[in-house]
Amino acid sequence: MSMKSLKIVTSKTLVLPAANIDTDQIIPARFLTVTTRDGLGKHAFNDWRYNDDGSETDHYLNSDEAKACEILVGGHNFGCGSSREHAPWSLTDYGVRVVISSEIADIFRTNAVKNGLLPIVIDKRAHQWLLDHPGEEITVDLENQEVRLPKNGGTFSFDVDAFSKHCLIEGVDEMGYLASQTNAIDAFEAKR
Amino acid sequence: MAKSLFDKVWERHVVTDETPSNPSVLYIDLHLIHEVTSPQAFTELGTRGLLVRRPDRTLATIDHSTPTLIDADGHRPYVTAQAEKQVETLFENVEKHGIKIHGWDSPNRGIVHVMGPEVGATQPGMTIVCGDSHTSTHGAFGALAFGIGTTQVGHVLATQCLLMRKPKSMLIQVEGELQPGVTAKDVILAIIAKIGVGGGTGHVLEYRGQCFDDMSMDERMTVCNMSIEAGARAGMIAPDQTTVEYLRGREMVPEGDALDALAQEWLSLRSDPGCDFDSIVTMNAAEISPMVTYGTHPGMAMPITGIVPAAADEAEEKALEYMHLKADAPIAGTKVDRVFIGSCTNSRLDDLRAAAKIMRGKKVVADVTAIVVPGSEQVKLDAEAEGLHDVFTSAGAEWREPGCSMCIAMNGDKAAPGELVVSTSNRNFAGRQGPGARTVLASPETAAAAAVTGFITDPRTLETAA
């Protein structure tokens, strides 16, 4: 699967400040009976966005402004819970390309990078600034591993696994690399 | 250098070592699959023209989307046609790729994390993955077991390997003995309350100490199952004689001398004295009480005898509001609408026995609905052989077909908006058991006590029939 290359994203931020936003909030389990990965954006944060009768709530996530944001800033420990890759699938389909938090759950983070979605764990001060300034236009520069904030917010570096960075920038997935390890895998199996 | 149990299992499975530019290639001994997180992975394989590298190391079952009721005609009514199609898609995929499935005709069909240990597929020292975060369950056997997403399911199907950097390690040492009436579920809820719902992020936990030595395998599975609820990738307990005896005689476990040789190897899988951990948490088992959750994540857990803590921040304030609970009031005595006994956390024979012990000779109160969902067909048969189903049904609880059921509420088993559910499952996230449903996580004993009293009740206060 080839993915869209991600180098620099400049966008207003969509801020969801609650701590521990879990995968059941990102996409409730009743939408997981699908056998494809497409079109899940309409169910992103489903129970925040829709009333029981299916009509839209007045949640900010339903606004055109929110839907135009490519950078989501979440509260601490974003994406905790299940291994459902439907969570990043729904976010990318909604239009998100970068998720920033002070902590991001392991499986969500692993799933995100495999779908062209950059998860950034950032310094607590920068995180607080982002929570305090929803909707500001910021720049995420993956090549230089920097988040640049306007209005004297400053510039903050972030860590990213070198291999994930390569995959995101080149828009390639990991299967190709794994498949290239076949000889090593054969040898490993042979010596056990 | 002194090595931890985790170090030892990790090192035995490294195909190529990690470098600054590349993660390790880690070999996977056992890949468990189910209907929800596999279809897109098989599609990807098809698109790329790839085959499943090791069907013999892949084992399937159906659990998440499956009905837990059978109607009078023997039909299983699916919640939607799409759910049925998802299950059918798995049958087609395993047929096509030659993968064994514990399907409708298997005595072991059921929740994937109940089935794996039950057939002896789960063994000490293995690397085990599944597209399900509660794969951490299998760590109870001293396996390195963790959940993966669907893209990685595809990686393992195609290459039997994963790309991964080695996580950090954390030792959870719990010494001493539990007080009577305190369970494995209470232990893990107390651990999560202490380290926090993100406290284990980036780590593999090792549970060690008398508290865990004393536990049965069913109890150890309850503990390891919820490692992910502290954010940890995995949780492990070193194999001991209890582990060996559990596995003896199971379908996929060798017999006789072969097992004796294997057991020697298993028993050597222990952390070396003085090995390093990135962090260490110590607790005293005697200080742990029966626990319940009071918020919308498993870290918001408290002793059942206590008063609801004040909200520490806005998120906790919202959580209390969602739960209709007031700070500074006792949690015991809260009105209950529904009780769910089941899930990969608490649906094994030990769990059902514990719940039956409380329910025996009592009635589920009139305005409470209680359902008991065994973890697998085998658990169901074993429980019925002991007459546990009669205890539940004569109390007025429903005895269902095996599956994930109300833990994840994607098969149609769910609570109504606003209902309070005392549940033996693992997640109390808002809406987890149905939109607007309020979940209180607890042990099978506490869930059974809620069913027969109609309130959150300390099970130690109830008299049990002999």
XYZ file of C-alpha atoms in Angstrom:
658
model
C 0.000 0.000 0.000
C 1.479 3.329 -0.929
C 0.657 6.255 1.279
C 0.605 9.996 0.754
C 4.027 11.450 1.557
C 4.120 13.611 4.661
C 6.894 16.199 4.982
C 5.474 19.506 6.164
C 1.941 20.140 7.338
C 0.724 23.656 8.023
C -2.789 23.777 9.372
C -5.047 25.162 12.008
C -5.331 22.856 14.996
C -8.347 20.857 16.030
C -8.045 20.664 19.818
C -9.732 17.914 21.864
C -8.351 18.675 25.316
C -9.736 15.782 27.390
C -7.137 13.390 28.796
C -7.311 9.669 27.935
C -9.376 9.924 24.751
C -9.790 6.202 24.112
C -10.322 4.272 20.898
C -13.995 3.706 21.760
C -14.437 7.497 21.609
C -12.491 7.718 18.329
C -14.665 5.006 16.779
C -17.198 2.959 18.754
C -16.976 -0.826 18.417
C -20.339 -1.201 16.708
C -18.761 0.265 13.562
C -16.058 -2.400 13.446
C -18.034 -5.057 11.597
C -16.733 -3.702 8.278
C -14.460 -5.784 6.068
C -12.865 -2.794 4.317
C -11.029 0.232 5.658
C -12.666 2.984 3.624
C -15.159 5.664 4.518
C -14.857 5.491 8.295
C -14.368 9.284 8.659
C -18.102 9.781 9.103
C -17.889 7.667 12.256
C -14.824 9.425 13.724
C -15.897 10.453 17.257
C -19.347 9.189 16.278
C -20.984 9.427 19.693
C -19.769 12.992 20.173
C -21.019 14.048 16.740
C -24.413 12.402 16.382
C -27.597 12.195 18.415
C -29.396 8.889 18.893
C -31.637 9.664 15.892
C -28.583 10.183 13.666
C -28.843 13.972 13.504
C -25.672 15.976 14.104
C -24.924 17.428 17.524
C -23.511 20.932 17.805
C -20.058 19.491 18.600
C -17.204 21.471 17.067
C -16.102 18.313 15.192
C -19.110 18.772 12.898
C -18.056 22.259 11.790
C -16.448 22.891 8.399
C -13.647 24.637 10.272
C -12.838 21.480 12.266
C -13.079 19.266 9.187
C -10.521 21.469 7.440
C -7.915 20.898 10.185
C -5.119 18.470 9.386
C -3.558 18.616 12.860
C -5.374 17.174 15.861
C -4.168 18.097 19.343
C -5.427 15.672 21.966
C -5.207 15.562 25.749
C -2.668 13.389 27.574
C -2.601 9.654 26.726
C -4.472 9.985 23.433
C -5.630 6.753 21.771
C -5.583 4.451 24.768
C -7.596 1.248 24.585
C -8.004 -1.221 21.798
C -5.806 -2.252 18.889
C -8.454 -1.324 16.306
C -6.721 0.215 13.306
C -10.166 1.582 12.492
C -9.189 4.445 14.832
C -6.442 5.875 12.584
C -8.451 4.875 9.490
C -11.363 6.992 10.699
C -9.112 9.931 11.592
C -7.279 9.993 8.257
C -10.584 9.684 6.396
C -11.887 12.610 8.457
C -8.859 14.584 7.244
C -6.328 14.391 10.059
C -2.644 13.915 9.119
C -0.916 14.678 12.437
C -1.883 13.894 16.041
C -0.081 15.762 18.821
C -0.281 14.988 22.532
C 1.890 14.854 25.638
C 1.451 11.068 25.532
C 0.062 8.723 22.887
C -0.842 5.083 23.526
C 1.537 2.493 22.035
C -0.748 0.549 19.721
C -2.479 3.661 18.403
C 0.916 5.203 17.655
C 2.120 2.054 15.904
C -1.059 1.862 13.826
C -0.982 5.571 12.973
C 2.418 5.604 11.263
C 1.363 2.648 9.123
C -1.412 4.787 7.688
C 0.441 7.997 6.931
C -0.723 9.597 10.171
C 2.122 11.180 12.147
C 1.835 10.821 15.940
C 3.874 13.392 17.848
C 4.583 13.248 21.559
C 5.628 16.748 22.479
C 7.082 18.624 25.400
C 4.478 19.412 28.094
C 4.943 23.200 27.681
C 4.272 23.056 23.958
C 1.314 20.779 24.602
C -0.127 23.256 27.063
C 0.367 26.099 24.597
C -1.507 24.114 21.960
C -4.364 23.343 24.376
C -4.526 27.036 25.289
C -4.563 28.206 21.647
C -7.105 26.094 19.763
C -7.442 26.849 16.074
C -4.062 28.551 15.661
C -2.218 27.775 12.467
C 0.943 25.819 13.254
C 3.560 24.016 11.202
C 4.740 20.458 11.672
C 8.034 19.826 9.887
C 8.797 16.122 9.883
C 12.132 16.372 8.064
C 13.511 18.698 10.734
C 11.410 17.111 13.491
C 10.021 20.463 14.599
C 6.671 21.886 15.582
C 6.614 25.643 14.952
C 4.090 27.674 16.898
C 3.013 31.239 15.992
C 2.736 34.263 18.322
C 6.048 33.648 20.105
C 4.883 30.169 21.062
C 8.297 28.949 20.027
C 9.704 25.997 18.143
C 9.779 22.546 19.682
C 11.593 19.461 18.473
C 10.094 16.009 18.680
C 11.410 12.455 18.501
C 10.395 10.115 15.758
C 11.675 6.639 14.995
C 14.042 6.925 12.023
C 12.364 4.095 10.151
C 8.866 5.499 10.672
C 10.108 8.891 9.523
C 11.514 7.369 6.357
C 8.245 5.553 5.636
C 6.128 8.656 6.234
C 8.297 10.988 4.140
C 8.638 8.527 1.266
C 5.011 7.445 1.529
C 6.002 3.771 1.651
C 4.821 1.085 4.030
C 6.830 -1.501 5.958
C 5.783 -4.610 4.082
C 8.413 -4.061 1.417
C 11.195 -3.916 3.989
C 9.893 -6.965 5.871
C 9.576 -8.920 2.656
C 13.206 -8.047 1.871
C 14.201 -9.878 5.080
C 13.014 -13.243 3.780
C 16.502 -14.772 3.708
C 17.150 -13.782 7.315
C 13.759 -15.176 8.342
C 14.457 -18.434 6.484
C 17.818 -18.712 8.258
C 16.228 -18.003 11.635
C 13.624 -20.710 11.139
C 16.249 -23.184 9.919
C 18.451 -22.854 12.986
C 15.673 -23.244 15.587
C 24.699 -9.670 32.292
C 21.639 -10.493 34.384
C 18.565 -10.681 32.167
C 14.865 -10.351 32.803
C 12.254 -12.859 31.658
C 11.257 -10.320 29.000
C 14.891 -9.899 27.826
C 15.237 -13.663 27.470
C 12.070 -14.157 25.450
C 12.775 -11.100 23.297
C 16.359 -12.160 22.490
C 15.290 -15.641 21.422
C 13.066 -14.149 18.759
C 15.252 -11.465 17.210
C 15.800 -12.275 13.535
C 17.789 -9.106 12.890
C 18.869 -6.664 15.572
C 17.670 -3.110 15.666
C 19.967 -0.309 14.502
C 19.511 3.459 14.758
C 17.831 3.418 11.349
C 15.854 0.167 11.553
C 13.728 -1.614 14.146
C 14.317 -5.261 15.057
C 12.727 -7.986 13.010
C 10.978 -10.064 15.657
C 9.841 -13.616 14.967
C 6.309 -14.551 16.053
C 5.631 -18.096 17.253
C 1.852 -17.906 17.397
C -0.553 -15.629 15.543
C -4.146 -15.718 16.759
C -6.740 -14.210 14.457
C -10.445 -13.404 14.643
C -13.067 -11.884 12.393
C -12.797 -8.185 13.295
C -9.170 -7.210 12.707
C -8.198 -9.655 9.969
C -10.347 -9.069 6.836
C -8.465 -5.996 5.610
C -5.148 -7.798 6.218
C -6.189 -10.739 4.025
C -7.365 -8.283 1.375
C -3.937 -6.639 1.464
C -2.245 -10.016 1.034
C -4.477 -10.726 -1.942
C -3.711 -7.347 -3.527
C 0.005 -8.014 -3.231
C -0.255 -11.630 -4.280
C 1.279 -12.842 -1.009
C 0.659 -16.124 0.768
C 0.429 -16.857 4.479
C 3.977 -17.873 5.393
C 3.130 -20.164 8.300
C -0.492 -21.294 8.411
C 0.693 -23.817 11.026
C 1.586 -20.964 13.364
C -1.729 -19.204 12.774
C -4.902 -20.126 14.647
C -8.341 -18.600 14.195
C -11.630 -18.393 16.030
C -14.761 -16.243 15.990
C -15.805 -14.235 19.030
C -16.396 -10.478 18.711
C -19.287 -10.254 16.246
C -20.900 -13.588 17.054
C -24.375 -13.871 18.604
C -24.635 -15.267 22.139
C -28.190 -16.474 21.610
C -29.558 -19.400 19.614
C -33.233 -19.224 18.647
C -35.702 -22.091 18.750
C -34.808 -23.129 15.175
C -31.112 -23.347 16.006
C -30.306 -20.081 14.191
C -27.875 -17.599 15.623
C -29.364 -14.156 15.039
C -26.613 -11.712 14.029
C -26.956 -8.064 14.973
C -26.540 -7.050 11.313
C -25.959 -8.718 7.968
C -22.570 -7.007 7.979
C -21.587 -8.790 11.210
C -22.550 -12.116 9.656
C -20.595 -11.273 6.527
C -17.548 -10.476 8.652
C -17.662 -13.926 10.244
C -18.229 -15.578 6.838
C -15.261 -13.643 5.453
C -12.993 -15.165 8.089
C -14.196 -18.672 7.222
C -13.429 -17.955 3.546
C -9.990 -16.550 4.333
C -8.864 -19.414 6.573
C -10.164 -21.940 4.035
C -8.236 -20.257 1.256
C -4.982 -20.072 3.225
C -5.149 -23.416 5.043
C -5.436 -21.946 8.540
C -7.033 -23.963 11.322
C -10.141 -22.366 12.821
C -12.049 -23.192 15.954
C -15.409 -22.529 14.325
C -18.983 -23.428 15.168
C -18.263 -27.151 15.349
C -15.236 -26.850 17.651
C -15.470 -27.502 21.406
C -12.946 -24.693 21.846
C -14.644 -21.945 19.866
C -14.888 -18.831 21.920
C -13.003 -15.746 22.983
C -9.609 -15.888 21.305
C -7.757 -15.343 24.609
C -9.691 -18.152 26.258
C -9.273 -20.535 23.320
C -5.469 -20.139 22.915
C -4.507 -21.285 26.428
C -7.312 -23.847 26.544
C -5.991 -25.802 23.552
C -2.407 -25.400 24.755
C -1.421 -23.219 21.786
C -0.179 -20.660 24.315
C 3.090 -21.859 25.835
C 5.875 -20.312 27.918
C 8.644 -18.455 26.130
C 6.636 -17.879 22.962
C 6.015 -14.641 21.147
C 2.268 -14.362 20.584
C 0.352 -11.652 18.743
C -3.252 -11.037 17.804
C -5.162 -8.113 16.406
C -6.616 -7.470 19.828
C -5.136 -5.456 22.656
C -6.004 -8.059 25.300
C -3.470 -10.441 23.794
C -1.485 -9.460 26.886
C -3.547 -12.232 28.573
C -1.141 -14.911 27.303
C 1.708 -13.321 29.270
C 0.351 -15.284 32.239
C 2.301 -18.234 30.788
C 5.604 -16.368 30.525
C 4.992 -15.641 26.850
C 5.658 -12.236 25.314
C 2.175 -11.502 24.034
C 0.740 -8.256 22.736
C -1.926 -6.736 20.543
C -1.273 -5.431 17.043
C -3.228 -3.513 14.429
C -4.505 -4.856 11.139
C -1.504 -3.709 9.065
C 0.726 -5.723 11.389
C -1.665 -8.677 11.180
C -0.858 -8.562 7.476
C 2.884 -8.393 8.209
C 2.742 -11.469 10.421
C 0.542 -13.396 7.981
C 3.018 -12.700 5.175
C 6.358 -12.931 7.006
C 5.680 -14.402 10.497
C 7.584 -11.331 11.736
C 7.048 -7.838 13.037
C 9.169 -4.713 12.893
C 9.551 -3.413 16.389
C 11.892 -1.639 18.760
C 12.375 -3.245 22.141
C 10.020 -1.742 24.751
C 11.160 -0.731 28.234
C 10.583 -2.970 31.228
C 8.730 -2.477 34.485
C 8.635 -4.776 37.494
C 5.383 -4.928 39.464
C 6.296 -6.645 42.720
C 3.353 -7.602 44.939
C 4.423 -9.448 48.070
C 2.306 -10.992 50.795
C -1.026 -12.773 50.742
C -4.395 -11.451 49.660
C -7.076 -11.159 52.293
C -10.002 -13.603 51.988
C -12.502 -12.422 49.394
C -9.955 -10.363 47.441
C -9.440 -11.544 43.852
C -7.051 -11.309 40.920
C -9.362 -8.701 39.350
C -9.040 -6.567 42.459
C -5.244 -6.878 42.271
C -5.001 -5.675 38.687
C -7.498 -2.838 39.248
C -5.438 -1.750 42.282
C -2.256 -1.844 40.170
C -3.834 0.239 37.382
C -5.226 2.714 39.924
C -1.712 3.075 41.341
C 0.350 3.452 38.159
C -2.363 5.118 36.073
C -4.036 4.331 32.793
C -0.942 5.492 30.899
C 1.575 4.436 33.548
C 2.777 1.434 31.592
C 2.997 3.097 28.163
C 6.064 1.894 26.265
C 6.716 -0.897 28.770
C 6.445 -4.626 29.184
C 5.430 -5.453 32.748
C 6.639 -8.373 34.810
C 4.368 -9.325 37.703
C 6.303 -10.964 40.491
C 5.823 -11.901 44.123
C 3.897 -14.264 46.354
C 0.591 -12.693 45.328
C 1.019 -14.039 41.784
C 2.780 -17.274 42.841
C -0.355 -18.166 44.803
C -2.687 -17.618 41.835
C -4.195 -20.211 39.492
C -3.593 -19.789 35.754
C -7.126 -18.418 35.314
C -6.311 -15.754 37.907
C -2.933 -14.946 36.342
C -4.697 -14.510 32.994
C -7.073 -12.000 34.593
C -4.070 -9.979 35.796
C -2.073 -10.078 32.549
C -5.213 -9.427 30.486
C -5.544 -5.913 31.876
C -1.860 -4.913 31.474
C -2.968 -2.932 28.420
C -5.359 -0.945 30.629
C -2.275 0.531 32.280
C -0.996 1.345 28.778
C 1.564 -1.500 28.790
C 2.252 -3.512 25.637
C 2.404 -6.744 27.585
C 2.520 -8.233 31.063
C 4.373 -11.416 31.962
C 4.523 -13.891 34.829
C 7.380 -16.390 35.007
C 6.304 -19.998 34.388
C 6.235 -22.310 37.405
C 4.796 -25.708 38.285
C 1.261 -24.231 38.211
C 1.888 -23.302 34.564
C 3.193 -26.753 33.678
C 0.282 -28.525 35.360
C -2.238 -26.294 33.582
C -0.739 -27.166 30.196
C -0.338 -30.905 30.831
C -2.763 -32.919 28.719
C -3.906 -30.061 26.495
C -4.381 -30.701 22.791
C -1.321 -28.852 21.462
C 1.040 -29.735 24.314
C 3.421 -32.694 23.917
C 3.073 -35.624 26.314
C 5.408 -37.762 28.412
C 9.192 -37.251 28.120
C 8.737 -34.535 25.525
C 6.689 -32.518 27.987
C 9.185 -33.150 30.804
C 12.001 -31.807 28.632
C 9.922 -28.822 27.613
C 8.910 -28.161 31.204
C 12.577 -27.964 32.256
C 13.112 -25.292 29.628
C 9.947 -23.435 30.645
C 10.923 -23.406 34.307
C 14.287 -21.864 33.434
C 12.489 -18.820 32.034
C 12.855 -16.553 35.033
C 14.408 -13.167 35.547
C 17.994 -13.454 36.776
C 18.646 -12.066 40.260
C 19.684 -8.431 40.033
C 18.520 -7.869 36.465
C 17.641 -4.313 35.504
C 14.176 -2.869 35.056
C 13.490 0.625 33.771
C 11.141 1.088 36.698
C 9.909 -0.858 39.713
C 6.572 -0.640 41.525
C 6.018 -2.451 44.807
C 2.744 -3.164 46.562
C 1.558 -5.178 49.548
C -1.106 -7.763 48.715
C -2.626 -7.586 52.191
C -3.533 -3.922 51.640
C -5.642 -4.614 48.527
C -9.455 -4.508 48.912
C -12.192 -5.571 46.515
C -12.109 -2.868 43.839
C -14.633 -1.192 41.559
C -14.239 1.550 38.990
C -16.100 4.825 39.391
C -15.139 6.700 36.222
C -14.662 6.237 32.497
C -11.261 4.583 32.390
C -9.891 1.615 34.338
C -7.461 3.787 36.297
C -10.408 5.413 38.065
C -10.745 2.477 40.450
C -11.307 2.479 44.207
C -11.909 0.109 47.117
C -15.571 -0.912 47.237
C -15.629 0.140 50.892
C -14.461 3.673 50.091
C -15.980 6.992 49.132
C -15.809 8.294 45.563
C -12.708 10.495 45.290
C -13.008 14.133 44.257
C -12.299 14.810 40.567
C -8.649 15.688 39.987
C -9.289 17.536 36.725
C -11.941 18.479 34.188
C -11.852 15.050 32.518
C -12.518 13.311 35.830
C -15.289 15.777 36.584
C -16.921 14.858 33.265
C -16.398 11.180 34.065
C -18.246 11.491 37.394
C -21.019 13.382 35.656
C -21.274 10.648 32.996
C -21.393 8.004 35.732
C -24.006 9.974 37.742
C -21.733 9.601 40.777
C -21.021 12.209 43.436
C -17.605 12.723 45.003
C -17.365 12.043 48.748
C -20.295 9.586 48.720
C -19.866 5.833 49.305
C -19.813 3.806 46.071
C -21.440 0.813 47.778
C -25.220 1.118 47.631
C -25.254 2.584 44.105
C -28.276 1.253 42.177
C -27.462 -1.319 39.480
C -29.495 -2.047 36.313
C -27.509 -4.772 34.630
C -24.809 -7.311 35.391
C -22.414 -8.839 32.875
C -20.247 -11.808 33.823
C -17.914 -12.724 30.985
C -15.123 -11.361 28.679
C -11.493 -12.391 28.122
C -10.801 -10.987 31.592
C -13.250 -13.069 33.638
C -15.088 -15.803 31.710
C -13.068 -18.898 32.613
C -14.132 -21.733 34.866
C -12.596 -20.221 38.031
C -14.502 -16.987 37.356
C -17.821 -18.741 36.828
C -17.311 -20.818 39.970
C -16.630 -17.649 41.952
C -19.762 -15.948 40.642
C -21.871 -19.082 41.236
C -20.650 -19.303 44.809
C -22.193 -15.886 45.496
C -25.386 -16.500 43.480
C -26.145 -20.022 44.726
C -29.531 -20.132 46.445
C -30.216 -16.438 45.777
C -32.267 -14.561 43.196
C -31.278 -11.814 40.798
C -33.403 -8.890 41.966
C -36.463 -8.133 39.843
C -35.296 -4.981 38.075
C -31.779 -6.222 37.292
C -30.869 -8.115 34.118
C -27.920 -10.448 34.571
C -26.190 -12.353 31.797
C -23.419 -14.904 32.152
C -21.369 -15.555 29.017
C -18.799 -18.355 29.229
C -15.481 -17.723 27.474
C -15.565 -20.787 25.228
C -17.620 -23.843 24.351
C -15.273 -25.862 26.583
C -15.770 -23.510 29.536
C -19.508 -23.799 28.915
C -19.378 -27.605 28.923
C -17.172 -27.716 32.028
C -19.423 -25.268 33.862
C -22.520 -27.258 32.918
C -20.875 -30.491 34.073
C -20.541 -28.859 37.498
C -24.097 -27.550 37.396
C -23.028 -23.906 37.447
C -25.519 -23.046 34.704
C -28.313 -24.263 36.980
C -27.103 -21.947 39.724
C -27.233 -18.996 37.346
C -30.517 -19.826 35.645
C -32.349 -20.701 38.848
C -31.173 -17.365 40.232
C -32.749 -15.736 37.194
C -29.594 -14.925 35.245
C -29.280 -15.740 31.533
C -26.785 -18.426 30.491
C -25.529 -17.484 27.022
C -23.402 -18.879 24.200
C -19.658 -18.078 24.324
C -18.282 -14.819 22.898
C -17.069 -11.303 23.715
C -20.660 -10.143 24.124
C -21.214 -7.068 26.302
C -17.519 -6.426 26.872
C -17.321 -4.713 23.497
C -21.042 -4.633 22.641
C -20.568 -5.090 18.913
C -22.743 -8.199 18.546
C -25.897 -6.484 19.772
C -25.488 -7.445 23.445
C -25.534 -4.045 25.136
C -26.991 -1.857 27.840
C -29.543 0.893 27.287
C -28.521 4.564 27.589
C -28.110 5.548 31.231
C -28.125 2.003 32.585
C -25.501 1.133 35.165
C -23.728 -2.136 34.434
C -21.548 -3.976 36.915
C -19.274 -5.819 34.527
C -16.421 -8.293 34.872
C -14.907 -6.987 31.630
C -11.902 -4.720 31.162
C -12.999 -1.310 29.887
C -15.363 1.253 31.353
C -14.930 3.817 28.572
C -17.962 6.003 27.881
C -20.315 4.115 25.577
C -18.238 0.934 25.605
C -21.241 -1.228 26.546
C -23.702 0.785 24.459
C -24.176 4.528 23.912
C -24.748 6.217 27.273
C -24.229 2.998 29.249
C -22.391 3.411 32.553
C -19.886 0.663 33.329
C -18.496 -0.317 36.712
C -15.684 -2.864 36.402
C -15.478 -5.467 39.121
C -14.632 -9.089 39.961
C -17.069 -11.959 39.266
C -17.835 -12.045 43.005
C -18.715 -8.347 43.104
C -20.748 -8.610 39.890
C -22.717 -11.549 41.302
C -23.279 -9.632 44.548
C -24.664 -6.709 42.525
C -27.042 -9.049 40.696
C -28.556 -10.497 43.866
C -28.773 -7.228 45.806
C -29.481 -4.695 43.046
C -26.758 -2.441 44.387
C -22.963 -2.203 44.318
C -22.269 -4.504 47.242
C -19.100 -5.806 48.886
C -19.407 -9.559 48.250
C -17.712 -10.258 51.585
C -20.843 -8.993 53.338
C -23.050 -11.699 51.781
C -23.577 -15.111 53.268
C -22.805 -17.900 50.814
C -24.643 -21.220 50.649
C -22.490 -24.264 51.353
